[in-house]
Amino acid sequence: MDDILLEILDELRSRGGVDKGFVENLVRRHNQGRTGKMPHYAKKKLLPYYLKTKESDPGLWESWNVDSALEKKLIQTLQVKPRRTASGVATITVITKPWKCSSNCLYCPNDLRMPKSYLADEPACQRAERNYFDPYLQVTSRLRTLTHMGHVTDKIELIVLGGTWTDYPESYQIWFVKELFRALNEAERAEGKAKERQRFYEDAGLSNCREDLEEFVRDAQSAVESGDLTYNRAMTSLYEENDGWKTASAIQTADLAELAEQQTANEDARHRVVGLVIETRPDAITCENLRLIRQLGCTKVQMGIQSLDPTILRMNNRGIGTDAIRKAFELLRIFGFKIHVHFMANLYGSNVEADKRDYRRLVTESAYLPDEVKLYPCALVHGTGLCELFENGRWRPYTEDELLDVLVTDASITPPYVRISRMIRDISSHDIVAGNKKINLRQMVERKAAATNTPIEEIRYREISTADTDIGELSLDIIPFETTVSSERFLQWVTPDGKIAGFLRLSMPHNDYVSSTPDLPVGPGEAMIREVHVYGKVAGLHRTGDGAQHLGLGKQLIKIACDIAKNKGYAKINVISSVGTREYYRALGFTESGLYQQMPLA
């Protein structure tokens, strides 16, 4: 990279007017890498410097005569963590405010500074706390960081985490999502508005200082961990009865009309929402809740499953049965949502072989079959109900060999239409009393699989990532499978070595299920496109990138999916489009129809 930097520097020098400090910083980093005598200057500071100069000192920037080709080369060279946008979109994770929880799982953290199951030292949680859990502030902050890291942020996937989404008041849900859209719509002028919002929280008497927040929950945290106070009562006292949080809550309300205004503005905004994810529980999946979630613009639902074994669920105080899980899968699929489930190994009461059997059921039985999986090993966190069982020897974490055995087996039986998005939680090692602390667990799993010639076909393992794509070498592969309520087709563009460049999920609901189930938003004879995704480096809207995006691969997949549905007797096809892709689907002939966009197949 240093040689490329010097090449760019020489080109800038030849054009004249280059800021001396910028030159010195680049040279310093180059020399430090070769001699070790010069102080290190992090490359993450160079790109923000360049972007700030372009924005705040256009005269100096124009004197450099940086054309689009040179700027592209410079940004690619200085980009930090390029894998962040290698899946085709830039993701922004936000956290909802601390709130009561409708469950009390044995292994779940009880950090009163966070929504249930999250810990204050997790990266996204730290960002949320610094921003008073305000959605506008969180998006503004993260968007600025991604831009300074050199990432294209035209297409954004918003991931909303924080326990069970439907536990929050409906007006808060609408306000939270409205503010996410507003932050993206106002991105170019958001900094001033963000400062006003920060002052509002300060004037309300709230702090975002770590020490203050630790003090704020200290007594209640001790009482919860000793059993003298319930988690929900503590949350009510700290957040619903606190004057500062009551002041904040007073503005955290909105209606669907206000949300729709921001959504319409986002359809042609510079930063468009191409995916919106919320997190909830299977027993909260109802037609009524899904209708609201869809009106919010949601396209994917994360759902905590953890296990399909009724005994294990009961032993871990999960409070959910397999009937609720099966029904949740059915409704999510018919509504068109991408189904992203959380599944855990090493739960209390389980063992290595039972974990393998349980996961096999998840990815092979027609009642389940998720689209994505977060496959977590259970870790012991201080203050959870699992601690006593660990201390008296009734639960122990798997050894590294046992854990790898489970995860390699699970990865190897995962179908090619399922993506394992994670294998660890972002829990800091000092928060883990016992269990896996290695952040490279996924790499360890993949290395063991390679060493034992164990094939892995799940999507994330096969993504083309930042590699260039030769469209002429791609072939179309169609994988059919059946669920209890639909016939599914997974259409994928693959390279000669099996890498995946793009895919489409087509769902053809069984007409008898649709006809017999009340309150569904779709009717008999309507197929559903649940996801279209093209991998590769993010290409800006209306521009061609270096990867697979904007090569027409998505449009071809949609045409093929329409032909398949038509040949199967379906008269219409819906797409669960995100707000930022409505324009794209309109250009293909889809029109607004209730919760979706629709096109006749006649």
Coordinates of C-alpha atoms in Angstrom, one line a residue:
M1 CA 0.0 0.0 0.0
D2 CA 2.9 2.4 0.7
D3 CA 4.1 2.3 -2.8
I4 CA 0.7 3.1 -4.1
L5 CA 0.5 6.0 -1.7
L6 CA 3.8 7.4 -3.0
E7 CA 2.6 7.0 -6.5
I8 CA -0.6 9.0 -5.7
L9 CA 1.5 11.5 -3.9
D10 CA 3.8 12.0 -6.8
E11 CA 0.8 12.5 -9.1
L12 CA -0.6 15.1 -6.7
R13 CA 2.8 16.9 -6.5
S14 CA 3.0 17.1 -10.2
R15 CA -0.3 19.0 -10.2
G16 CA 0.9 21.5 -7.7
G17 CA -0.7 23.1 -4.7
V18 CA -0.7 20.0 -2.5
D19 CA -0.9 20.9 1.2
K20 CA 2.5 20.4 2.8
G21 CA 1.1 18.7 5.9
F22 CA -0.7 16.1 3.8
V23 CA 2.5 15.4 1.9
E24 CA 4.5 15.0 5.2
N25 CA 1.9 12.7 6.7
L26 CA 2.0 10.4 3.7
V27 CA 5.7 10.4 3.6
R28 CA 6.0 9.9 7.4
R29 CA 3.8 6.8 7.2
H30 CA 5.8 5.4 4.2
N31 CA 9.1 6.0 6.0
Q32 CA 7.9 4.5 9.2
G33 CA 7.0 1.3 7.4
R34 CA 10.4 1.0 5.9
T35 CA 12.8 2.2 8.6
G36 CA 10.9 2.1 11.8
K37 CA 12.5 5.5 12.8
M38 CA 9.5 7.8 12.0
P39 CA 6.4 7.9 14.3
H40 CA 3.4 6.0 13.0
Y41 CA 0.6 8.0 11.4
A42 CA -2.6 5.9 11.2
K43 CA -4.0 5.7 7.7
K44 CA -7.5 6.1 9.2
K45 CA -6.6 9.8 9.8
L46 CA -5.5 10.5 6.2
L47 CA -8.7 9.9 4.5
P48 CA -10.8 12.1 6.9
Y49 CA -8.2 14.8 6.3
Y50 CA -8.6 14.6 2.5
L51 CA -12.4 14.5 2.8
K52 CA -12.4 17.4 5.2
T53 CA -10.2 19.5 2.9
K54 CA -12.5 18.8 0.0
E55 CA -15.5 19.9 2.0
S56 CA -14.2 22.9 4.0
D57 CA -11.4 24.2 1.8
P58 CA -12.6 23.8 -1.8
G59 CA -10.0 26.2 -3.1
L60 CA -7.1 24.1 -1.9
W61 CA -8.8 20.9 -3.0
E62 CA -9.4 22.3 -6.5
S63 CA -5.7 23.3 -6.8
W64 CA -4.8 19.6 -6.5
N65 CA -6.8 18.9 -9.7
V66 CA -7.9 15.6 -8.4
D67 CA -10.0 13.9 -11.1
S68 CA -12.4 11.1 -10.4
A69 CA -9.9 8.4 -11.3
L70 CA -7.3 9.6 -8.9
E71 CA -9.8 10.2 -6.1
K72 CA -11.1 6.7 -6.6
K73 CA -7.6 5.3 -6.4
L74 CA -6.8 7.4 -3.3
I75 CA -10.0 6.3 -1.4
Q76 CA -9.5 2.7 -2.3
T77 CA -5.9 2.8 -1.0
L78 CA -6.8 4.5 2.3
Q79 CA -10.1 2.6 2.9
V80 CA -10.3 1.1 6.3
K81 CA -11.9 -2.4 6.8
P82 CA -13.0 -2.9 3.1
R83 CA -15.0 -6.1 4.1
R84 CA -17.5 -3.8 5.9
T85 CA -19.2 -3.1 2.5
A86 CA -18.1 -6.3 0.6
S87 CA -21.6 -7.8 1.0
G88 CA -23.0 -5.1 -1.2
V89 CA -24.4 -2.6 1.3
A90 CA -23.1 -0.4 4.1
T91 CA -24.7 -1.6 7.4
I92 CA -25.5 0.7 10.4
T93 CA -26.4 -1.0 13.6
V94 CA -28.4 1.0 16.2
I95 CA -29.6 0.1 19.6
T96 CA -33.0 1.0 21.2
K97 CA -33.2 2.5 24.7
P98 CA -33.1 0.3 27.8
W99 CA -36.5 -1.2 28.5
K100 CA -38.4 -3.9 30.3
C101 CA -38.3 -7.5 28.8
S102 CA -41.1 -10.0 28.5
S103 CA -38.8 -12.9 29.2
N104 CA -36.1 -13.9 31.7
C105 CA -33.8 -16.4 30.0
L106 CA -31.3 -18.2 32.2
Y107 CA -28.2 -17.2 30.2
C108 CA -29.3 -13.6 29.3
P109 CA -27.2 -10.6 30.6
N110 CA -29.0 -8.2 32.9
D111 CA -27.0 -5.0 32.3
L112 CA -29.3 -2.2 33.4
R113 CA -27.5 0.3 31.2
M114 CA -28.6 -1.6 28.1
P115 CA -31.7 -3.2 26.6
K116 CA -32.1 -6.8 27.7
S117 CA -29.4 -9.3 26.6
Y118 CA -26.9 -6.5 25.6
L119 CA -23.8 -5.4 27.5
A120 CA -22.4 -1.9 27.7
D121 CA -19.0 -2.8 26.3
E122 CA -20.2 -4.2 23.0
P123 CA -19.2 -1.8 20.2
A124 CA -22.6 -0.9 19.0
C125 CA -23.8 -0.5 22.6
Q126 CA -21.0 1.9 23.4
R127 CA -21.9 4.0 20.4
A128 CA -25.6 4.0 21.4
E129 CA -24.8 5.1 25.0
R130 CA -22.6 7.9 23.8
N131 CA -25.6 9.1 21.7
Y132 CA -28.3 8.7 24.4
F133 CA -29.7 5.8 22.4
D134 CA -31.1 8.4 20.1
P135 CA -31.6 6.9 16.5
Y136 CA -30.8 10.2 14.8
L137 CA -27.6 10.7 16.7
Q138 CA -26.5 7.1 16.2
V139 CA -27.0 7.1 12.5
T140 CA -25.3 10.5 12.1
S141 CA -22.3 9.3 14.0
R142 CA -22.0 6.0 12.3
L143 CA -22.5 7.5 8.8
R144 CA -19.7 10.0 9.5
T145 CA -17.4 7.2 10.6
L146 CA -18.1 5.0 7.5
T147 CA -17.5 7.9 5.2
H148 CA -14.2 8.7 6.9
M149 CA -13.2 5.1 6.5
G150 CA -13.7 5.4 2.7
H151 CA -16.9 3.4 2.3
V152 CA -19.7 4.2 -0.2
T153 CA -22.8 4.9 1.8
D154 CA -25.4 5.4 -0.9
K155 CA -27.1 2.1 0.1
I156 CA -27.7 1.5 3.8
E157 CA -29.0 -1.5 5.7
L158 CA -30.3 -0.4 9.1
I159 CA -30.1 -3.1 11.8
V160 CA -32.2 -2.2 14.9
L161 CA -31.2 -4.3 17.9
G162 CA -32.3 -4.1 21.5
G163 CA -34.2 -7.2 22.7
T164 CA -37.8 -7.6 21.8
W165 CA -38.9 -4.8 19.4
T166 CA -42.6 -5.3 20.1
D167 CA -42.1 -4.8 23.9
Y168 CA -41.7 -1.1 23.2
P169 CA -44.7 1.2 22.8
E170 CA -46.0 1.5 19.3
S171 CA -45.5 5.3 19.1
Y172 CA -41.8 4.8 20.2
Q173 CA -41.3 2.1 17.4
I174 CA -42.6 4.5 14.8
W175 CA -40.6 7.5 16.1
F176 CA -37.4 5.4 16.3
V177 CA -37.7 4.3 12.6
K178 CA -38.8 7.8 11.5
E179 CA -35.7 9.3 13.0
L180 CA -33.5 6.7 11.3
F181 CA -34.8 7.8 7.9
R182 CA -34.6 11.5 8.8
A183 CA -31.0 11.2 9.8
L184 CA -30.2 9.7 6.4
N185 CA -32.3 12.2 4.5
E186 CA -30.7 15.1 6.3
A187 CA -27.1 13.6 6.3
E188 CA -25.5 16.6 4.6
R189 CA -26.8 19.0 7.3
A190 CA -27.2 16.6 10.2
E191 CA -24.2 17.7 12.3
G192 CA -25.9 21.0 13.4
K193 CA -29.2 19.2 14.1
A194 CA -27.3 16.5 16.0
K195 CA -25.7 19.1 18.3
E196 CA -29.2 20.5 19.0
R197 CA -30.4 17.1 19.9
Q198 CA -27.4 16.4 22.2
R199 CA -28.1 19.7 24.0
F200 CA -31.7 18.6 24.5
Y201 CA -30.6 15.5 26.4
E202 CA -28.0 17.4 28.4
D203 CA -30.7 20.0 29.4
A204 CA -33.0 17.1 30.4
G205 CA -30.3 16.1 32.9
L206 CA -29.1 13.0 31.1
S207 CA -25.4 12.1 30.8
N208 CA -23.5 10.0 28.3
C209 CA -20.4 9.8 30.5
R210 CA -19.4 6.2 31.3
E211 CA -18.7 7.0 34.9
D212 CA -22.0 8.8 35.4
L213 CA -23.9 5.9 33.9
E214 CA -22.1 3.3 36.0
E215 CA -23.1 5.3 39.1
F216 CA -26.7 5.7 37.8
V217 CA -27.4 2.0 37.8
R218 CA -25.0 0.8 40.5
D219 CA -27.4 0.3 43.4
A220 CA -30.1 -1.2 41.2
Q221 CA -27.6 -3.5 39.4
S222 CA -26.5 -4.9 42.7
A223 CA -30.0 -5.5 43.9
V224 CA -30.9 -7.3 40.6
E225 CA -27.9 -9.5 40.8
S226 CA -28.6 -10.4 44.5
G227 CA -32.2 -11.2 43.7
D228 CA -33.6 -8.3 45.8
L229 CA -35.0 -6.5 42.8
T230 CA -36.5 -7.8 39.5
Y231 CA -35.0 -6.7 36.2
N232 CA -38.3 -5.2 35.0
R233 CA -38.9 -3.3 38.2
A234 CA -35.4 -1.8 38.0
M235 CA -35.9 -0.8 34.4
T236 CA -39.2 1.0 35.3
S237 CA -37.6 2.9 38.2
L238 CA -34.5 3.9 36.2
Y239 CA -36.0 4.9 32.9
E240 CA -39.8 5.3 33.2
E241 CA -39.9 7.0 36.5
N242 CA -36.7 9.1 36.1
D243 CA -37.4 12.8 35.4
G244 CA -34.7 13.0 32.7
W245 CA -35.8 10.0 30.8
K246 CA -39.5 11.1 31.1
T247 CA -38.5 14.4 29.5
A248 CA -36.7 12.4 26.7
S249 CA -39.7 10.0 26.3
A250 CA -42.0 13.0 25.7
I251 CA -40.5 13.7 22.3
Q252 CA -40.0 10.0 21.4
T253 CA -43.3 9.6 19.7
A254 CA -44.6 9.8 16.1
D255 CA -47.4 8.6 13.9
L256 CA -47.4 6.7 10.6
A257 CA -48.1 9.8 8.6
E258 CA -44.8 11.4 9.9
L259 CA -42.9 8.3 9.1
A260 CA -44.4 8.0 5.6
E261 CA -43.2 11.6 4.9
Q262 CA -39.6 10.6 5.7
Q263 CA -39.9 7.3 3.8
T264 CA -41.0 9.1 0.7
A265 CA -38.1 11.6 1.0
N266 CA -35.7 8.6 1.2
E267 CA -36.8 7.1 -2.1
D268 CA -34.5 9.4 -3.9
A269 CA -32.2 10.5 -1.1
R270 CA -28.4 10.3 -1.4
H271 CA -28.3 7.7 1.4
R272 CA -31.2 5.2 0.8
V273 CA -32.4 2.5 3.0
V274 CA -32.1 -0.8 1.1
G275 CA -32.8 -3.0 4.1
L276 CA -34.3 -2.5 7.6
V277 CA -33.9 -5.2 10.2
I278 CA -35.7 -5.5 13.6
E279 CA -35.2 -8.0 16.4
T280 CA -38.0 -9.8 18.3
R281 CA -39.1 -13.1 19.7
P282 CA -41.2 -15.9 18.1
D283 CA -44.2 -15.4 20.5
A284 CA -44.4 -11.8 19.4
I285 CA -44.8 -12.7 15.7
T286 CA -48.5 -12.0 14.9
C287 CA -50.3 -10.8 11.8
E288 CA -51.0 -7.5 13.6
N289 CA -47.4 -7.0 14.7
L290 CA -46.0 -7.9 11.3
R291 CA -48.3 -5.4 9.5
L292 CA -46.9 -2.6 11.6
I293 CA -43.3 -3.8 11.2
R294 CA -43.9 -3.9 7.4
Q295 CA -45.3 -0.4 7.5
L296 CA -42.1 0.7 9.2
G297 CA -40.3 -0.4 6.1
C298 CA -38.8 -3.6 7.6
T299 CA -37.6 -6.3 5.2
K300 CA -35.8 -8.7 7.6
V301 CA -36.7 -10.0 11.1
Q302 CA -34.1 -11.3 13.6
M303 CA -35.7 -13.8 15.9
G304 CA -34.3 -15.6 18.9
I305 CA -34.9 -19.3 18.6
Q306 CA -31.8 -20.7 20.5
S307 CA -33.1 -24.3 20.5
L308 CA -35.8 -26.5 19.1
D309 CA -35.7 -28.9 22.0
P310 CA -38.7 -28.2 24.3
T311 CA -36.8 -29.6 27.3
I312 CA -33.8 -27.3 26.7
L313 CA -36.1 -24.3 26.1
R314 CA -37.8 -25.0 29.4
M315 CA -34.6 -25.6 31.4
N316 CA -33.3 -22.3 30.2
N317 CA -36.5 -20.3 31.1
R318 CA -37.0 -19.5 27.5
G319 CA -40.8 -19.4 27.9
I320 CA -41.4 -20.3 24.2
G321 CA -42.5 -23.6 22.8
T322 CA -41.9 -25.1 19.4
D323 CA -45.5 -24.5 18.3
A324 CA -44.9 -20.7 18.6
I325 CA -41.6 -21.1 16.7
R326 CA -43.2 -23.0 13.8
K327 CA -46.1 -20.5 13.6
A328 CA -43.6 -17.6 13.6
F329 CA -41.7 -19.2 10.7
E330 CA -44.9 -19.6 8.7
L331 CA -46.1 -16.1 9.1
L332 CA -42.7 -14.5 8.5
R333 CA -42.4 -16.4 5.3
I334 CA -45.9 -15.7 4.0
F335 CA -45.4 -12.0 4.8
G336 CA -42.2 -12.1 2.7
F337 CA -39.7 -11.2 5.4
K338 CA -36.2 -12.6 5.4
I339 CA -35.9 -14.9 8.4
H340 CA -32.7 -14.4 10.5
V341 CA -32.6 -16.6 13.6
H342 CA -30.4 -16.8 16.6
F343 CA -29.4 -20.3 17.6
M344 CA -27.2 -21.3 20.5
A345 CA -24.8 -24.2 21.3
N346 CA -23.8 -25.3 24.8
L347 CA -27.1 -24.3 26.5
Y348 CA -27.8 -25.6 30.0
G349 CA -29.0 -29.2 29.7
S350 CA -27.6 -29.9 26.2
N351 CA -24.5 -31.7 25.0
V352 CA -22.4 -31.9 21.8
E353 CA -24.4 -34.5 20.0
A354 CA -27.7 -33.0 21.0
D355 CA -26.6 -29.6 19.7
K356 CA -25.7 -31.2 16.3
R357 CA -29.1 -32.9 16.1
D358 CA -30.9 -29.7 17.1
Y359 CA -29.2 -27.6 14.5
R360 CA -29.8 -30.2 11.8
R361 CA -33.5 -30.0 12.5
L362 CA -33.4 -26.2 12.1
V363 CA -31.8 -26.4 8.6
T364 CA -33.5 -29.5 7.2
E365 CA -37.1 -29.7 8.6
S366 CA -39.7 -28.0 6.4
A367 CA -41.3 -26.2 9.4
Y368 CA -38.1 -24.1 9.9
L369 CA -35.4 -23.5 7.2
P370 CA -34.2 -19.9 8.0
D371 CA -32.5 -17.7 5.5
E372 CA -29.8 -16.5 7.9
V373 CA -28.4 -17.8 11.2
K374 CA -26.4 -16.3 14.1
L375 CA -24.8 -19.4 15.5
Y376 CA -23.7 -18.5 19.1
P377 CA -21.9 -20.6 21.7
C378 CA -23.3 -19.9 25.1
A379 CA -21.0 -17.9 27.2
L380 CA -21.2 -17.3 31.0
V381 CA -21.8 -13.6 31.8
H382 CA -21.7 -12.3 35.4
G383 CA -25.0 -11.7 37.0
T384 CA -27.0 -14.2 35.0
G385 CA -29.0 -17.2 36.3
L386 CA -26.5 -19.5 34.7
C387 CA -23.8 -18.5 37.2
E388 CA -25.1 -20.6 40.1
L389 CA -25.3 -23.7 37.8
F390 CA -21.7 -23.1 36.7
E391 CA -20.5 -22.8 40.3
N392 CA -22.2 -26.0 41.4
G393 CA -21.0 -27.9 38.4
R394 CA -24.3 -28.4 36.7
W395 CA -23.2 -26.5 33.6
R396 CA -19.8 -26.1 32.0
P397 CA -18.6 -24.5 28.8
Y398 CA -17.5 -26.8 26.1
T399 CA -13.8 -27.3 25.6
E400 CA -12.3 -25.7 22.5
D401 CA -12.3 -29.1 20.7
E402 CA -15.9 -29.8 21.6
L403 CA -17.0 -26.4 20.5
L404 CA -15.2 -26.7 17.2
D405 CA -16.6 -30.1 16.6
V406 CA -20.2 -28.7 17.0
L407 CA -19.6 -25.6 14.8
V408 CA -17.7 -27.4 12.0
T409 CA -20.5 -30.0 11.8
D410 CA -23.2 -27.2 11.9
A411 CA -21.4 -25.3 9.1
S412 CA -21.0 -28.4 7.0
I413 CA -24.7 -29.2 7.1
T414 CA -25.9 -25.7 6.4
P415 CA -27.6 -25.6 3.0
P416 CA -26.3 -23.3 0.3
Y417 CA -29.3 -21.0 0.6
V418 CA -28.6 -20.2 4.3
R419 CA -26.1 -17.6 5.5
I420 CA -24.3 -18.0 8.8
S421 CA -23.9 -14.3 9.6
R422 CA -22.1 -14.7 12.9
M423 CA -20.5 -17.3 15.2
I424 CA -19.8 -15.1 18.2
R425 CA -21.4 -12.2 20.0
D426 CA -19.4 -8.9 20.4
I427 CA -19.1 -9.5 24.1
S428 CA -15.8 -8.2 25.6
S429 CA -13.6 -10.9 27.0
H430 CA -13.6 -9.3 30.5
D431 CA -17.4 -9.7 30.6
I432 CA -17.1 -13.5 29.9
V433 CA -16.7 -15.5 33.1
A434 CA -16.4 -18.8 31.3
G435 CA -16.7 -19.9 27.7
N436 CA -15.2 -18.9 24.3
K437 CA -13.3 -15.6 24.3
K438 CA -11.6 -16.0 20.9
I439 CA -12.8 -13.4 18.5
N440 CA -11.5 -15.4 15.5
L441 CA -13.7 -18.4 16.2
R442 CA -15.1 -18.4 12.7
Q443 CA -11.7 -18.5 11.2
M444 CA -10.8 -21.4 13.5
V445 CA -13.9 -23.3 12.3
E446 CA -13.1 -22.7 8.7
R447 CA -9.5 -23.8 9.2
K448 CA -10.5 -27.0 10.9
A449 CA -13.0 -27.7 8.1
A450 CA -10.3 -27.1 5.5
A451 CA -7.9 -29.4 7.4
T452 CA -10.4 -32.2 7.6
N453 CA -11.7 -31.7 4.0
T454 CA -15.1 -30.8 5.3
P455 CA -17.0 -28.9 2.6
I456 CA -18.9 -25.7 3.6
E457 CA -21.6 -24.3 1.3
E458 CA -23.3 -21.6 3.4
I459 CA -23.6 -18.2 1.7
R460 CA -21.1 -16.1 3.7
Y461 CA -18.3 -18.7 3.2
R462 CA -18.9 -18.4 -0.6
E463 CA -19.4 -14.6 -1.0
I464 CA -17.2 -13.1 -3.7
S465 CA -16.4 -10.3 -1.2
T466 CA -14.1 -7.7 -2.8
A467 CA -13.0 -9.9 -5.7
D468 CA -13.6 -8.8 -9.3
T469 CA -16.3 -10.5 -11.2
D470 CA -16.2 -11.8 -14.8
I471 CA -19.9 -11.8 -15.7
G472 CA -19.2 -14.2 -18.6
E473 CA -18.1 -16.9 -16.2
L474 CA -21.1 -16.8 -14.0
S475 CA -23.7 -19.6 -14.2
L476 CA -27.3 -19.8 -12.8
D477 CA -28.0 -22.4 -10.2
I478 CA -31.6 -22.9 -8.9
I479 CA -32.2 -24.8 -5.7
P480 CA -35.8 -25.9 -5.0
F481 CA -37.0 -26.7 -1.5
E482 CA -40.3 -27.0 0.3
T483 CA -41.6 -25.6 3.5
T484 CA -44.9 -26.3 5.3
V485 CA -46.5 -23.2 3.7
S486 CA -44.7 -22.7 0.4
S487 CA -42.5 -23.9 -2.5
E488 CA -39.2 -22.0 -2.4
R489 CA -36.6 -21.4 -5.1
F490 CA -33.2 -20.1 -4.4
L491 CA -31.7 -18.6 -7.5
Q492 CA -27.9 -17.9 -7.4
W493 CA -25.2 -16.7 -9.7
V494 CA -22.1 -18.7 -9.1
T495 CA -18.5 -18.6 -10.3
P496 CA -16.8 -21.7 -11.7
D497 CA -15.3 -22.4 -8.2
G498 CA -18.7 -22.1 -6.5
K499 CA -18.4 -18.5 -5.2
I500 CA -21.7 -16.6 -5.1
A501 CA -22.1 -13.3 -6.9
G502 CA -25.8 -12.7 -6.3
F503 CA -29.0 -14.5 -5.4
L504 CA -32.8 -14.2 -5.2
R505 CA -35.3 -15.8 -2.8
L506 CA -38.6 -16.7 -4.5
S507 CA -41.5 -17.9 -2.4
M508 CA -44.6 -19.5 -3.9
P509 CA -47.2 -19.8 -1.0
H510 CA -49.5 -22.8 -0.9
N511 CA -52.9 -21.5 -1.9
D512 CA -54.7 -23.6 0.7
Y513 CA -52.7 -22.1 3.5
V514 CA -53.3 -18.5 2.2
S515 CA -57.0 -19.2 1.8
S516 CA -57.5 -20.7 5.2
T517 CA -55.4 -18.2 7.3
P518 CA -57.1 -14.9 8.2
D519 CA -55.5 -11.4 8.2
L520 CA -52.8 -12.2 5.7
P521 CA -51.7 -9.3 3.4
V522 CA -51.5 -11.6 0.3
G523 CA -54.0 -13.6 -1.5
P524 CA -54.1 -16.9 -3.4
G525 CA -52.1 -16.9 -6.7
E526 CA -49.6 -14.3 -5.4
A527 CA -45.9 -15.3 -5.4
M528 CA -43.3 -13.3 -3.4
I529 CA -39.8 -12.2 -4.0
R530 CA -38.4 -12.1 -0.5
E531 CA -34.8 -11.0 -1.3
V532 CA -32.6 -9.9 -4.1
H533 CA -28.9 -9.4 -3.3
V534 CA -25.9 -8.9 -5.4
Y535 CA -22.5 -9.1 -3.8
G536 CA -19.2 -7.3 -4.4
K537 CA -17.9 -3.9 -3.6
V538 CA -20.6 -1.3 -3.0
A539 CA -21.3 0.6 -6.2
G540 CA -22.9 4.1 -5.8
L541 CA -26.4 4.6 -7.0
H542 CA -26.5 4.9 -10.8
R543 CA -22.8 4.2 -11.0
T544 CA -21.0 1.0 -12.0
G545 CA -18.5 -0.4 -9.5
D546 CA -15.7 -2.8 -9.7
G547 CA -17.6 -5.7 -8.3
A548 CA -20.7 -7.5 -9.3
Q549 CA -23.1 -4.7 -8.6
H550 CA -24.9 -2.8 -11.4
L551 CA -24.1 -5.5 -14.0
G552 CA -27.8 -6.4 -14.4
L553 CA -27.5 -9.6 -12.4
G554 CA -30.4 -8.6 -10.1
K555 CA -32.7 -7.7 -13.0
Q556 CA -32.0 -11.1 -14.7
L557 CA -32.8 -12.9 -11.5
I558 CA -36.1 -11.1 -11.2
K559 CA -37.1 -11.9 -14.7
I560 CA -36.3 -15.6 -14.2
A561 CA -38.2 -15.6 -10.9
C562 CA -41.2 -14.1 -12.6
D563 CA -41.1 -16.8 -15.3
I564 CA -40.9 -19.6 -12.7
A565 CA -43.9 -18.2 -10.8
K566 CA -45.9 -17.7 -14.0
N567 CA -45.2 -21.3 -15.1
K568 CA -46.3 -22.6 -11.7
G569 CA -49.7 -20.9 -12.2
Y570 CA -49.2 -17.7 -10.2
A571 CA -51.0 -14.6 -11.5
K572 CA -49.1 -11.9 -9.6
I573 CA -45.8 -11.5 -8.0
N574 CA -45.1 -9.3 -4.9
V575 CA -41.7 -8.0 -3.8
I576 CA -41.0 -7.0 -0.2
S577 CA -39.1 -3.9 -1.3
S578 CA -37.3 -1.6 1.0
V579 CA -38.0 2.1 0.9
G580 CA -34.8 2.8 -1.0
T581 CA -35.4 0.2 -3.7
R582 CA -39.0 1.3 -4.6
E583 CA -37.7 3.3 -7.5
Y584 CA -35.7 0.4 -8.8
Y585 CA -38.8 -1.9 -8.8
R586 CA -41.0 0.7 -10.3
A587 CA -38.6 0.8 -13.3
L588 CA -39.1 -2.9 -13.7
G589 CA -42.9 -2.6 -13.8
F590 CA -43.9 -3.1 -10.2
T591 CA -46.5 -0.8 -8.7
E592 CA -47.5 -0.1 -5.1
S593 CA -50.0 -2.7 -3.7
G594 CA -50.7 -2.6 0.0
L595 CA -47.6 -3.6 2.0
Y596 CA -45.6 -4.5 -1.1
Q597 CA -44.9 -3.7 -4.7
Q598 CA -46.6 -6.0 -7.2
M599 CA -46.6 -6.9 -10.9
P600 CA -49.1 -9.0 -12.9
L601 CA -47.6 -12.2 -14.5
A602 CA -50.2 -12.4 -17.3

